[in-house]
Amino acid sequence: MKRNIYISNMDDSKAMQIYMEKLIPNVKASMQEISTYDALGMITWEPVYANESSPCYNASAMDGIAVVSKNTKGATDTSPKVLEEGEDFEYVNTGNSIKEPYDSVIMIEDVVNESKGSVTIIAPSHPWQHVRPIGEDIVKGEMIVPSRHKIRPVDIGAMLSGAVGTVKSYKRPSIGIIPTGSELIEDFSKLEEGKIIESNSSIFKGRAEELGAAARRYPPCSDEYEALRHKIEQGVRENDMLIINAGSSAGTKDYTAAIIDELGEVVVHGVALKPGKPTILGIIGGKPVIGLPGYPVSAFIAFERFVSPIIHWMTGSNETEYEFIDANVSKRIPSSLKHKEIVRVNLGYVGERFIATPLTRGAGVTMSLVKADGMLEIPRNSEGVEAGEKVSIRLLKPICEIKNTLVSIGSHDVIMDEISDIMSMSSGHVGSMGGIMAMKRGECHIAPIHLLDEESGEYNVSYVKRFFPDGGKVLIRGVKRLQGFMVKKGNPKGVKSFKDLSRDDIVFVNRQRGAGTRVLLDYNLNKEGISAEDISGYTREMTTHMAVAIAVKSGSADAGIGICSAAHALGLEFIPIGYEHYDFLAEQEAVNDSRVREFIRILKSQEFEDRLQSLGGYKIEDSGSIIRVGEQIGE
Amino acid sequence: MKRNIYISNMDDSKAMQIYMEKLIPNVKASMQEISTYDALGMITWEPVYANESSPCYNASAMDGIAVVSKNTKGATDTSPKVLEEGEDFEYVNTGNSIKEPYDSVIMIEDVVNESKGSVTIIAPSHPWQHVRPIGEDIVKGEMIVPSRHKIRPVDIGAMLSGAVGTVKSYKRPSIGIIPTGSELIEDFSKLEEGKIIESNSSIFKGRAEELGAAARRYPPCSDEYEALRHKIEQGVRENDMLIINAGSSAGTKDYTAAIIDELGEVVVHGVALKPGKPTILGIIGGKPVIGLPGYPVSAFIAFERFVSPIIHWMTGSNETEYEFIDANVSKRIPSSLKHKEIVRVNLGYVGERFIATPLTRGAGVTMSLVKADGMLEIPRNSEGVEAGEKVSIRLLKPICEIKNTLVSIGSHDVIMDEISDIMSMSSGHVGSMGGIMAMKRGECHIAPIHLLDEESGEYNVSYVKRFFPDGGKVLIRGVKRLQGFMVKKGNPKGVKSFKDLSRDDIVFVNRQRGAGTRVLLDYNLNKEGISAEDISGYTREMTTHMAVAIAVKSGSADAGIGICSAAHALGLEFIPIGYEHYDFLAEQEAVNDSRVREFIRILKSQEFEDRLQSLGGYKIEDSGSIIRVGEQIGE
């Protein structure tokens, strides 16, 4: 079987340049003439000029009376003038035509002594007072909007006012999307081992529509040469551009490049972009045909890099500029010299500066796109970015939204998700010790921690004292939460104690170093004199409660330690160990920050208590109260 | 006839507060359950949790071979291992399930010596290498997006991956819009004196749709009590919210408030907001019914202030924050103590600061909305803003777009519109002298001028020398343009010379002081010994060529002076006076600015020459060449 393992590693900019040079002579944008009423969001093909002036006559600008200005001369408080209707004046409403001999309007509010057929005025009216002259708004022949302009509601208003009934606009290009892969399903009820719900095509469709294209998703095509070839021919025939998703790599069933080569031309196969390397830029019958990688993040990044600019060009859009901000990265981001890398980041606004924290770099993690506030580009031939370095981040959200967001870095708990449903909060999960370090570096507003002092058996306070000997910090009392052993439903292996973890027939799954739950385990192992080496799986580390729960659920481990709510969420059996304090470390001044105040308000709210109730395994005790560290708890 | 002249002047924030307090108990947002595939742009009603993990099995992360890791131990370059298909390994593509006994994947690129049924490996494989564990992307029960979240393409992707097939979202509220006024028409062919093309309802509809509502425009309703009452009843019945446009003021036929009062309650009538004062905030049958003023700008501002927040609330949107920037205002903006005023501004980025220049404040000028880059709010009880003062401007365009825009302030010419169709340029029209002053204050990148030295008969250079004695400026050669007398088709009054302007039967229309065309007139009057006082209409000042042309066209003047292209645009007769230099003043360093360089490139381009040709009345001579002032022209 032929295998396409020889793909190039071309610079992404060079790839795009070569591709566009081949496309431009072939691909034409197309024009349509549409009703102005339907033009919202369309992009003008040519400048739009007014067909008529607006107003197209001299119009009263007020409700009042039309008068002949020279006849009003001399009217004052003390020598008012009486005007006769039909002779000296006529009633006019705003917008009425001012016809000869009238040349001026007096506001109704300035008219006194109205009686049938006559009025009294106490001030003269200047020529053209309160009259909108012809063309005041728009002059016939004036350019209302230029070409390549995205039509907004006010533009439609102005065009209608200028008697422009139809607009020439770029026609929405039609983008066909063919998902490929025999493992892809669309019917959720068929989800089983080896099957994946097809989702990339919906991301592409949504993006294409946001960019002003019309998108058409085809059903997933199986990995069969003839079927795919047939589908690609159809897709090219029916659309202005075709995207084939996956099949662009070097697997045994990756036919895309071969078929494009057969039907047209593969211009580029493989770019020095991570994620996004196995992209194919092809042309069939003069139309762009692009093979995108299968992993959702790779697919998205390659779409943005190669497909978006072509859609922009086909739609006539000018909006190819992105907003950038400067931010300091919170940790080192190594990168390979071999490719340009696009890193998804969370952005936080802490202490008057933006902090960029890289999200997981796995190409399969769609959630890193969902959670990203920005994108960092690390150029080829760079070894990466050092912690603290200032970098330029492409924004994915408005700055004001980022500024309003409370930044939490530290231990993970399901309640953080619930709070982020009530207020704007971003939540990084690096364990309790990671949270303390982030607070030390000024990268977060709050750090959730649950750290058991192995000597005193007390939670959190001693750690804060130790790591912040100069004070200035407070603990915001969070919740008491139940930790315990998570095991399969029915507890088939009868796990009841820490001792059981060292049994030969038990495979354990652990949390990472620095996690409060790991500290809890080590404290208890130490207390009971159990050696870590006796526990099978002690070295297998997960970074969240849910990840531990899923390892147990899927059978790759028999037991793990975690919180009750995580066990509940996955329907696991839960054997309680005990309650612990899950609190929030913060700067003393931060309690005056509006975001932190809102957070405290929520901790104290009934809504929060209700949510805890339904999660299970939590206790509320003085939640939201401030503990000044160095003094008595509860003071 | 009853007249609603007694309307209040309530603070806009207080009005909104009182109104919302009455609305909230009555108005409910509604929920709908929709297919995830159709959810783009909808707003989540509740948090969305994953129904399944993704992947839902341990999946190969690479194309390659699945192996048992412990059986690969010890493989090296020098002691390779041969594996048998079906026994030691199986071929897998990305996404394939990794089943027992396999626990690891070797990339196909790392496999050597492939032959039928066996492969050779030269390195060991670690447990779970290149395997995506269950839930790597999304864990069952994980919150994918919170409530009140606007669904983006990546959210749809993540929801599908999490087997979420339907989403509970806010239902789009339906907004009815009734234009009122017997002067309104929708059929352009019926446009005549006293008639206005109805355009506000399309602006409202577009804005409502942008905000996520469904909008329904009703045909214009005449100013008849019963007809309007009937229409309002229908509108309330058929929609979640109703907007009635115009009829909210104090004219003889403004029934809106009376009808709302009859059918429900007028909560507020009249707010201290300019433009936007005669707004009516009413409730009928528990639904918001809002009367908006008739002038397009008033209508738009009142819509943004009162209607948008209610739509946001009904759609569940969180996006109520706007982006602001600090800018210096270029000229004094007086305002009344009586009301809050919203001023539309152009924004320019000149010399590392943002400059805000107020656009016309006329409530009838839709084009001021089309041209606005931002909005300045001048609070009640403020007398306005001084020139140079730093203010906060709400942005209507992305900052990067504003930063990329060339700012031109000075004399007006139709060619500026044409250039703004080729590049991003904002063009303020304040006459040549106004341009020189703007350049002195550092408010523009270029200043178009055409100033005739009355002594030397030479254009522009002597003015630049006089106003910038320290140098540092250049002139970018623009075009030679034909100035002349504009008269009605057929020149019925036989205007041929400056002398004719002083004839008794000729009414003239002039340009404003500081306009180059005014200088040209005065130079010639002086040369020919004609007194300004002898010219009827000498004191009537227009600020653009088009405004002069329209005055002649509409018959309010017999003659004016202006450029050939303006006369052509309106089909006027044009009697040439002569060519003048229309050049662009700029800072010497500015010629290295990318925006100015692009401008110069255009002046020299064939495209520009072609456009001049079709406008008529221009000559190209060294266009785009740089004249260093103080040295010989053309050097």
PDB file of N, CA and C in Angstrom, chain B residues 353-422:
ATOM      1  N   ARG B 353      -0.731  59.600  19.292  1.00  0.00           N
ATOM      2  CA  ARG B 353      -1.901  59.845  20.142  1.00  0.00           C
ATOM      3  C   ARG B 353      -3.155  59.839  19.281  1.00  0.00           C
ATOM      4  N   PHE B 354      -4.272  59.565  19.962  1.00  0.00           N
ATOM      5  CA  PHE B 354      -5.542  59.567  19.251  1.00  0.00           C
ATOM      6  C   PHE B 354      -6.143  60.972  19.292  1.00  0.00           C
ATOM      7  N   ILE B 355      -6.610  61.419  18.141  1.00  0.00           N
ATOM      8  CA  ILE B 355      -7.245  62.730  18.026  1.00  0.00           C
ATOM      9  C   ILE B 355      -8.712  62.502  17.675  1.00  0.00           C
ATOM     10  N   ALA B 356      -9.588  63.099  18.467  1.00  0.00           N
ATOM     11  CA  ALA B 356     -11.023  62.971  18.200  1.00  0.00           C
ATOM     12  C   ALA B 356     -11.537  64.274  17.618  1.00  0.00           C
ATOM     13  N   THR B 357     -12.121  64.184  16.432  1.00  0.00           N
ATOM     14  CA  THR B 357     -12.677  65.372  15.788  1.00  0.00           C
ATOM     15  C   THR B 357     -14.184  65.200  15.675  1.00  0.00           C
ATOM     16  N   PRO B 358     -14.941  66.130  16.291  1.00  0.00           N
ATOM     17  CA  PRO B 358     -16.403  65.954  16.247  1.00  0.00           C
ATOM     18  C   PRO B 358     -16.924  66.047  14.824  1.00  0.00           C
ATOM     19  N   LEU B 359     -17.870  65.179  14.500  1.00  0.00           N
ATOM     20  CA  LEU B 359     -18.575  65.263  13.230  1.00  0.00           C
ATOM     21  C   LEU B 359     -19.764  66.186  13.427  1.00  0.00           C
ATOM     22  N   THR B 360     -20.434  66.498  12.352  1.00  0.00           N
ATOM     23  CA  THR B 360     -21.593  67.389  12.453  1.00  0.00           C
ATOM     24  C   THR B 360     -22.547  66.878  13.527  1.00  0.00           C
ATOM     25  N   ARG B 361     -23.144  67.800  14.276  1.00  0.00           N
ATOM     26  CA  ARG B 361     -23.991  67.392  15.376  1.00  0.00           C
ATOM     27  C   ARG B 361     -25.460  67.375  14.991  1.00  0.00           C
ATOM     28  N   GLY B 362     -25.761  67.631  13.735  1.00  0.00           N
ATOM     29  CA  GLY B 362     -27.159  67.640  13.290  1.00  0.00           C
ATOM     30  C   GLY B 362     -27.808  66.277  13.471  1.00  0.00           C
ATOM     31  N   ALA B 363     -28.987  66.271  14.070  1.00  0.00           N
ATOM     32  CA  ALA B 363     -29.675  65.012  14.350  1.00  0.00           C
ATOM     33  C   ALA B 363     -30.186  64.343  13.084  1.00  0.00           C
ATOM     34  N   GLY B 364     -30.201  65.107  11.973  1.00  0.00           N
ATOM     35  CA  GLY B 364     -30.733  64.542  10.740  1.00  0.00           C
ATOM     36  C   GLY B 364     -29.656  63.960   9.838  1.00  0.00           C
ATOM     37  N   VAL B 365     -28.409  64.002  10.286  1.00  0.00           N
ATOM     38  CA  VAL B 365     -27.321  63.629   9.389  1.00  0.00           C
ATOM     39  C   VAL B 365     -26.880  62.181   9.617  1.00  0.00           C
ATOM     40  N   THR B 366     -27.535  61.272   8.915  1.00  0.00           N
ATOM     41  CA  THR B 366     -27.198  59.854   8.981  1.00  0.00           C
ATOM     42  C   THR B 366     -25.720  59.636   8.670  1.00  0.00           C
ATOM     43  N   MET B 367     -25.191  60.436   7.732  1.00  0.00           N
ATOM     44  CA  MET B 367     -23.809  60.246   7.320  1.00  0.00           C
ATOM     45  C   MET B 367     -22.838  60.439   8.485  1.00  0.00           C
ATOM     46  N   SER B 368     -23.250  61.183   9.516  1.00  0.00           N
ATOM     47  CA  SER B 368     -22.367  61.327  10.670  1.00  0.00           C
ATOM     48  C   SER B 368     -22.261  60.009  11.427  1.00  0.00           C
ATOM     49  N   LEU B 369     -23.269  59.161  11.312  1.00  0.00           N
ATOM     50  CA  LEU B 369     -23.187  57.820  11.906  1.00  0.00           C
ATOM     51  C   LEU B 369     -22.334  56.912  11.023  1.00  0.00           C
ATOM     52  N   VAL B 370     -22.525  57.067   9.718  1.00  0.00           N
ATOM     53  CA  VAL B 370     -21.753  56.241   8.779  1.00  0.00           C
ATOM     54  C   VAL B 370     -20.264  56.528   8.953  1.00  0.00           C
ATOM     55  N   LYS B 371     -19.929  57.808   9.146  1.00  0.00           N
ATOM     56  CA  LYS B 371     -18.518  58.207   9.193  1.00  0.00           C
ATOM     57  C   LYS B 371     -17.899  58.108  10.578  1.00  0.00           C
ATOM     58  N   ALA B 372     -18.725  57.910  11.612  1.00  0.00           N
ATOM     59  CA  ALA B 372     -18.193  57.964  12.987  1.00  0.00           C
ATOM     60  C   ALA B 372     -17.269  56.781  13.293  1.00  0.00           C
ATOM     61  N   ASP B 373     -16.168  57.096  13.957  1.00  0.00           N
ATOM     62  CA  ASP B 373     -15.267  56.056  14.472  1.00  0.00           C
ATOM     63  C   ASP B 373     -15.526  55.813  15.953  1.00  0.00           C
ATOM     64  N   GLY B 374     -16.175  56.784  16.589  1.00  0.00           N
ATOM     65  CA  GLY B 374     -16.404  56.651  18.022  1.00  0.00           C
ATOM     66  C   GLY B 374     -17.475  57.612  18.491  1.00  0.00           C
ATOM     67  N   MET B 375     -17.839  57.453  19.757  1.00  0.00           N
ATOM     68  CA  MET B 375     -18.859  58.295  20.378  1.00  0.00           C
ATOM     69  C   MET B 375     -18.277  58.910  21.651  1.00  0.00           C
ATOM     70  N   LEU B 376     -18.490  60.203  21.800  1.00  0.00           N
ATOM     71  CA  LEU B 376     -18.074  60.911  23.016  1.00  0.00           C
ATOM     72  C   LEU B 376     -19.325  61.271  23.795  1.00  0.00           C
ATOM     73  N   GLU B 377     -19.308  60.975  25.078  1.00  0.00           N
ATOM     74  CA  GLU B 377     -20.446  61.315  25.922  1.00  0.00           C
ATOM     75  C   GLU B 377     -20.079  62.532  26.758  1.00  0.00           C
ATOM     76  N   ILE B 378     -20.840  63.607  26.589  1.00  0.00           N
ATOM     77  CA  ILE B 378     -20.623  64.786  27.435  1.00  0.00           C
ATOM     78  C   ILE B 378     -21.726  64.801  28.474  1.00  0.00           C
ATOM     79  N   PRO B 379     -21.356  64.674  29.755  1.00  0.00           N
ATOM     80  CA  PRO B 379     -22.392  64.516  30.784  1.00  0.00           C
ATOM     81  C   PRO B 379     -23.273  65.756  30.907  1.00  0.00           C
ATOM     82  N   ARG B 380     -24.412  65.533  31.494  1.00  0.00           N
ATOM     83  CA  ARG B 380     -25.293  66.631  31.875  1.00  0.00           C
ATOM     84  C   ARG B 380     -24.521  67.502  32.865  1.00  0.00           C
ATOM     85  N   ASN B 381     -24.902  68.749  32.937  1.00  0.00           N
ATOM     86  CA  ASN B 381     -24.247  69.678  33.855  1.00  0.00           C
ATOM     87  C   ASN B 381     -22.789  69.939  33.502  1.00  0.00           C
ATOM     88  N   SER B 382     -22.407  69.615  32.259  1.00  0.00           N
ATOM     89  CA  SER B 382     -21.085  69.995  31.775  1.00  0.00           C
ATOM     90  C   SER B 382     -21.294  70.989  30.659  1.00  0.00           C
ATOM     91  N   GLU B 383     -20.400  71.975  30.575  1.00  0.00           N
ATOM     92  CA  GLU B 383     -20.535  72.976  29.515  1.00  0.00           C
ATOM     93  C   GLU B 383     -19.834  72.534  28.246  1.00  0.00           C
ATOM     94  N   GLY B 384     -19.263  71.338  28.284  1.00  0.00           N
ATOM     95  CA  GLY B 384     -18.624  70.829  27.078  1.00  0.00           C
ATOM     96  C   GLY B 384     -17.162  70.510  27.316  1.00  0.00           C
ATOM     97  N   VAL B 385     -16.460  70.363  26.233  1.00  0.00           N
ATOM     98  CA  VAL B 385     -15.080  69.907  26.271  1.00  0.00           C
ATOM     99  C   VAL B 385     -14.220  70.942  25.564  1.00  0.00           C
ATOM    100  N   GLU B 386     -13.068  71.262  26.153  1.00  0.00           N
ATOM    101  CA  GLU B 386     -12.182  72.244  25.528  1.00  0.00           C
ATOM    102  C   GLU B 386     -11.274  71.585  24.496  1.00  0.00           C
ATOM    103  N   ALA B 387     -10.824  72.378  23.519  1.00  0.00           N
ATOM    104  CA  ALA B 387      -9.881  71.869  22.518  1.00  0.00           C
ATOM    105  C   ALA B 387      -8.649  71.332  23.236  1.00  0.00           C
ATOM    106  N   GLY B 388      -8.184  70.174  22.825  1.00  0.00           N
ATOM    107  CA  GLY B 388      -6.977  69.581  23.416  1.00  0.00           C
ATOM    108  C   GLY B 388      -7.251  68.729  24.637  1.00  0.00           C
ATOM    109  N   GLU B 389      -8.457  68.834  25.208  1.00  0.00           N
ATOM    110  CA  GLU B 389      -8.779  68.063  26.408  1.00  0.00           C
ATOM    111  C   GLU B 389      -8.755  66.561  26.113  1.00  0.00           C
ATOM    112  N   LYS B 390      -8.311  65.791  27.129  1.00  0.00           N
ATOM    113  CA  LYS B 390      -8.301  64.330  26.967  1.00  0.00           C
ATOM    114  C   LYS B 390      -9.662  63.779  27.391  1.00  0.00           C
ATOM    115  N   VAL B 391     -10.240  62.977  26.528  1.00  0.00           N
ATOM    116  CA  VAL B 391     -11.567  62.419  26.805  1.00  0.00           C
ATOM    117  C   VAL B 391     -11.548  60.919  26.522  1.00  0.00           C
ATOM    118  N   SER B 392     -12.575  60.246  27.032  1.00  0.00           N
ATOM    119  CA  SER B 392     -12.708  58.811  26.791  1.00  0.00           C
ATOM    120  C   SER B 392     -13.731  58.612  25.671  1.00  0.00           C
ATOM    121  N   ILE B 393     -13.354  57.872  24.651  1.00  0.00           N
ATOM    122  CA  ILE B 393     -14.216  57.692  23.482  1.00  0.00           C
ATOM    123  C   ILE B 393     -14.611  56.227  23.372  1.00  0.00           C
ATOM    124  N   ARG B 394     -15.898  55.997  23.213  1.00  0.00           N
ATOM    125  CA  ARG B 394     -16.352  54.628  22.950  1.00  0.00           C
ATOM    126  C   ARG B 394     -16.073  54.289  21.487  1.00  0.00           C
ATOM    127  N   LEU B 395     -15.349  53.215  21.288  1.00  0.00           N
ATOM    128  CA  LEU B 395     -14.925  52.848  19.940  1.00  0.00           C
ATOM    129  C   LEU B 395     -16.047  52.202  19.146  1.00  0.00           C
ATOM    130  N   LEU B 396     -16.161  52.578  17.878  1.00  0.00           N
ATOM    131  CA  LEU B 396     -17.093  51.903  16.974  1.00  0.00           C
ATOM    132  C   LEU B 396     -16.346  51.059  15.949  1.00  0.00           C
ATOM    133  N   LYS B 397     -15.016  51.174  15.938  1.00  0.00           N
ATOM    134  CA  LYS B 397     -14.193  50.405  14.999  1.00  0.00           C
ATOM    135  C   LYS B 397     -13.009  49.822  15.757  1.00  0.00           C
ATOM    136  N   PRO B 398     -12.410  48.777  15.230  1.00  0.00           N
ATOM    137  CA  PRO B 398     -11.227  48.239  15.909  1.00  0.00           C
ATOM    138  C   PRO B 398     -10.084  49.255  15.916  1.00  0.00           C
ATOM    139  N   ILE B 399      -9.327  49.255  16.998  1.00  0.00           N
ATOM    140  CA  ILE B 399      -8.212  50.196  17.127  1.00  0.00           C
ATOM    141  C   ILE B 399      -7.248  50.062  15.950  1.00  0.00           C
ATOM    142  N   CYS B 400      -6.965  48.814  15.529  1.00  0.00           N
ATOM    143  CA  CYS B 400      -5.955  48.640  14.475  1.00  0.00           C
ATOM    144  C   CYS B 400      -6.416  49.304  13.186  1.00  0.00           C
ATOM    145  N   GLU B 401      -7.722  49.306  12.954  1.00  0.00           N
ATOM    146  CA  GLU B 401      -8.242  49.954  11.751  1.00  0.00           C
ATOM    147  C   GLU B 401      -8.017  51.466  11.822  1.00  0.00           C
ATOM    148  N   ILE B 402      -8.244  52.025  13.012  1.00  0.00           N
ATOM    149  CA  ILE B 402      -8.044  53.465  13.184  1.00  0.00           C
ATOM    150  C   ILE B 402      -6.561  53.809  13.036  1.00  0.00           C
ATOM    151  N   LYS B 403      -5.706  52.955  13.592  1.00  0.00           N
ATOM    152  CA  LYS B 403      -4.269  53.223  13.503  1.00  0.00           C
ATOM    153  C   LYS B 403      -3.763  53.150  12.063  1.00  0.00           C
ATOM    154  N   ASN B 404      -4.440  52.366  11.235  1.00  0.00           N
ATOM    155  CA  ASN B 404      -4.007  52.218   9.845  1.00  0.00           C
ATOM    156  C   ASN B 404      -4.558  53.296   8.931  1.00  0.00           C
ATOM    157  N   THR B 405      -5.375  54.173   9.484  1.00  0.00           N
ATOM    158  CA  THR B 405      -6.068  55.140   8.635  1.00  0.00           C
ATOM    159  C   THR B 405      -5.284  56.433   8.495  1.00  0.00           C
ATOM    160  N   LEU B 406      -5.123  56.872   7.254  1.00  0.00           N
ATOM    161  CA  LEU B 406      -4.495  58.167   6.981  1.00  0.00           C
ATOM    162  C   LEU B 406      -5.501  59.256   7.311  1.00  0.00           C
ATOM    163  N   VAL B 407      -5.061  60.276   8.065  1.00  0.00           N
ATOM    164  CA  VAL B 407      -5.969  61.350   8.450  1.00  0.00           C
ATOM    165  C   VAL B 407      -5.674  62.580   7.608  1.00  0.00           C
ATOM    166  N   SER B 408      -6.664  62.987   6.852  1.00  0.00           N
ATOM    167  CA  SER B 408      -6.549  64.189   6.028  1.00  0.00           C
ATOM    168  C   SER B 408      -7.519  65.232   6.562  1.00  0.00           C
ATOM    169  N   ILE B 409      -7.020  66.434   6.819  1.00  0.00           N
ATOM    170  CA  ILE B 409      -7.909  67.537   7.222  1.00  0.00           C
ATOM    171  C   ILE B 409      -7.550  68.748   6.379  1.00  0.00           C
ATOM    172  N   GLY B 410      -8.549  69.324   5.752  1.00  0.00           N
ATOM    173  CA  GLY B 410      -8.282  70.512   4.950  1.00  0.00           C
ATOM    174  C   GLY B 410      -9.358  70.733   3.920  1.00  0.00           C
ATOM    175  N   SER B 411      -8.924  71.138   2.748  1.00  0.00           N
ATOM    176  CA  SER B 411      -9.858  71.477   1.681  1.00  0.00           C
ATOM    177  C   SER B 411     -10.546  70.221   1.151  1.00  0.00           C
ATOM    178  N   HIS B 412     -11.745  70.423   0.658  1.00  0.00           N
ATOM    179  CA  HIS B 412     -12.509  69.296   0.148  1.00  0.00           C
ATOM    180  C   HIS B 412     -12.338  69.145  -1.360  1.00  0.00           C
ATOM    181  N   ASP B 413     -12.154  67.926  -1.795  1.00  0.00           N
ATOM    182  CA  ASP B 413     -12.240  67.634  -3.228  1.00  0.00           C
ATOM    183  C   ASP B 413     -12.773  66.224  -3.394  1.00  0.00           C
ATOM    184  N   VAL B 414     -13.521  66.039  -4.472  1.00  0.00           N
ATOM    185  CA  VAL B 414     -14.122  64.737  -4.755  1.00  0.00           C
ATOM    186  C   VAL B 414     -13.065  63.636  -4.851  1.00  0.00           C
ATOM    187  N   ILE B 415     -11.840  64.004  -5.245  1.00  0.00           N
ATOM    188  CA  ILE B 415     -10.815  62.972  -5.373  1.00  0.00           C
ATOM    189  C   ILE B 415     -10.497  62.319  -4.025  1.00  0.00           C
ATOM    190  N   MET B 416     -10.760  63.039  -2.921  1.00  0.00           N
ATOM    191  CA  MET B 416     -10.490  62.442  -1.610  1.00  0.00           C
ATOM    192  C   MET B 416     -11.391  61.231  -1.386  1.00  0.00           C
ATOM    193  N   ASP B 417     -12.643  61.323  -1.841  1.00  0.00           N
ATOM    194  CA  ASP B 417     -13.539  60.163  -1.765  1.00  0.00           C
ATOM    195  C   ASP B 417     -12.967  59.003  -2.568  1.00  0.00           C
ATOM    196  N   GLU B 418     -12.481  59.329  -3.758  1.00  0.00           N
ATOM    197  CA  GLU B 418     -11.966  58.259  -4.624  1.00  0.00           C
ATOM    198  C   GLU B 418     -10.756  57.584  -3.988  1.00  0.00           C
ATOM    199  N   ILE B 419      -9.877  58.386  -3.389  1.00  0.00           N
ATOM    200  CA  ILE B 419      -8.689  57.785  -2.762  1.00  0.00           C
ATOM    201  C   ILE B 419      -9.105  56.939  -1.550  1.00  0.00           C
ATOM    202  N   SER B 420     -10.128  57.416  -0.831  1.00  0.00           N
ATOM    203  CA  SER B 420     -10.575  56.646   0.335  1.00  0.00           C
ATOM    204  C   SER B 420     -11.242  55.341  -0.090  1.00  0.00           C
ATOM    205  N   ASP B 421     -11.529  55.205  -1.373  1.00  0.00           N
ATOM    206  CA  ASP B 421     -12.039  53.933  -1.866  1.00  0.00           C
ATOM    207  C   ASP B 421     -10.883  52.954  -2.142  1.00  0.00           C
ATOM    208  N   ILE B 422      -9.672  53.509  -2.240  1.00  0.00           N
ATOM    209  CA  ILE B 422      -8.516  52.651  -2.535  1.00  0.00           C
ATOM    210  C   ILE B 422      -7.739  52.327  -1.268  1.00  0.00           C
TER     211      ILE B 422
END
